[in-house]
Amino acid sequence: MTVTLRNVDIPDFGLPVERPAIPAATYETRCARAINKSGADWLVVYADREHAANIAFLTGFEPRFEEALLLLGKAGQRIIV
């Protein structure tokens, strides 16, 4: 087997015309699934600047400077602190 290294051109994908948007209903579905899967009355999700993926996935919100909590209630309550 012979391996050969060669230069290749990077494809020009262009710039995006618009920013992709995730519908609010998608976030609502994600929150509902999370609280239902937990089996709890309330689900608390912690985030800070370095650990924001869970809140971002559930709400689209990313804390920039301080910590944040997302409280999900079984009856549909949604609170960000």
Short mmCIF file of C-alpha atoms in Angstrom, two decimals:
data_model
loop_
_atom_site.label_atom_id
_atom_site.label_comp_id
_atom_site.label_asym_id
_atom_site.label_seq_id
_atom_site.Cartn_x
_atom_site.Cartn_y
_atom_site.Cartn_z
CA MET A 1 0.00 0.00 0.00
CA THR A 2 1.35 3.40 -0.96
CA VAL A 3 0.28 6.57 0.79
CA THR A 4 0.73 9.88 -1.00
CA LEU A 5 0.23 13.29 0.56
CA ARG A 6 -0.93 16.07 -1.70
CA ASN A 7 -2.37 19.55 -1.42
CA VAL A 8 -6.06 20.00 -2.08
CA ASP A 9 -8.13 23.13 -2.45
CA ILE A 10 -10.68 23.90 0.24
CA PRO A 11 -14.17 24.03 -1.28
CA ASP A 12 -15.90 27.41 -1.30
CA PHE A 13 -19.16 26.86 0.55
CA GLY A 14 -19.95 30.58 0.60
CA LEU A 15 -21.41 32.51 3.49
CA PRO A 16 -24.80 31.63 4.96
CA VAL A 17 -27.60 33.89 3.82
CA GLU A 18 -29.58 33.61 7.04
CA ARG A 19 -29.05 32.20 10.50
CA PRO A 20 -30.80 28.87 11.06
CA ALA A 21 -33.70 29.20 13.49
CA ILE A 22 -34.98 26.49 15.80
CA PRO A 23 -38.77 26.80 16.29
CA ALA A 24 -40.06 27.50 19.80
CA ALA A 25 -42.11 24.29 19.60
CA THR A 26 -38.87 22.29 19.35
CA TYR A 27 -37.61 23.76 22.63
CA GLU A 28 -40.97 23.10 24.27
CA THR A 29 -40.88 19.47 23.14
CA ARG A 30 -37.34 19.07 24.48
CA CYS A 31 -38.33 20.50 27.88
CA ALA A 32 -41.43 18.30 28.08
CA ARG A 33 -39.41 15.18 27.25
CA ALA A 34 -36.75 16.04 29.85
CA ILE A 35 -39.21 16.52 32.72
CA ASN A 36 -41.25 13.46 31.73
CA LYS A 37 -38.16 11.26 31.46
CA SER A 38 -36.93 12.43 34.89
CA GLY A 39 -40.11 11.27 36.62
CA ALA A 40 -39.77 14.19 39.05
CA ASP A 41 -42.18 17.02 39.84
CA TRP A 42 -39.42 19.54 39.15
CA LEU A 43 -36.21 19.28 37.16
CA VAL A 44 -33.34 21.70 37.85
CA VAL A 45 -30.76 22.28 35.11
CA TYR A 46 -27.56 24.18 36.03
CA ALA A 47 -25.42 26.18 33.62
CA ASP A 48 -22.53 28.60 33.62
CA ARG A 49 -20.35 30.04 30.86
CA GLU A 50 -18.28 26.88 30.53
CA HIS A 51 -21.16 24.43 31.00
CA ALA A 52 -24.12 25.85 29.10
CA ALA A 53 -24.94 23.04 26.66
CA ASN A 54 -27.91 21.57 28.56
CA ILE A 55 -29.73 24.90 29.00
CA ALA A 56 -28.88 25.91 25.44
CA PHE A 57 -30.33 22.64 24.13
CA LEU A 58 -33.52 23.03 26.16
CA THR A 59 -34.09 26.79 25.72
CA GLY A 60 -31.65 28.38 23.27
CA PHE A 61 -30.36 30.59 26.13
CA GLU A 62 -26.64 30.64 26.96
CA PRO A 63 -25.49 32.45 30.11
CA ARG A 64 -22.55 34.71 29.27
CA PHE A 65 -21.28 35.99 32.60
CA GLU A 66 -22.81 34.18 35.58
CA GLU A 67 -24.54 30.98 36.50
CA ALA A 68 -28.12 30.17 35.55
CA LEU A 69 -30.76 27.66 36.59
CA LEU A 70 -33.60 26.32 34.50
CA LEU A 71 -36.54 25.00 36.51
CA LEU A 72 -38.90 22.70 34.63
CA GLY A 73 -42.17 21.85 36.35
CA LYS A 74 -44.27 18.80 35.63
CA ALA A 75 -47.32 21.01 35.02
CA GLY A 76 -45.51 22.94 32.26
CA GLN A 77 -43.80 25.63 34.31
CA ARG A 78 -40.59 27.01 32.78
CA ILE A 79 -38.42 29.36 34.88
CA ILE A 80 -34.89 30.62 34.17
CA VAL A 81 -33.10 32.11 37.19
#
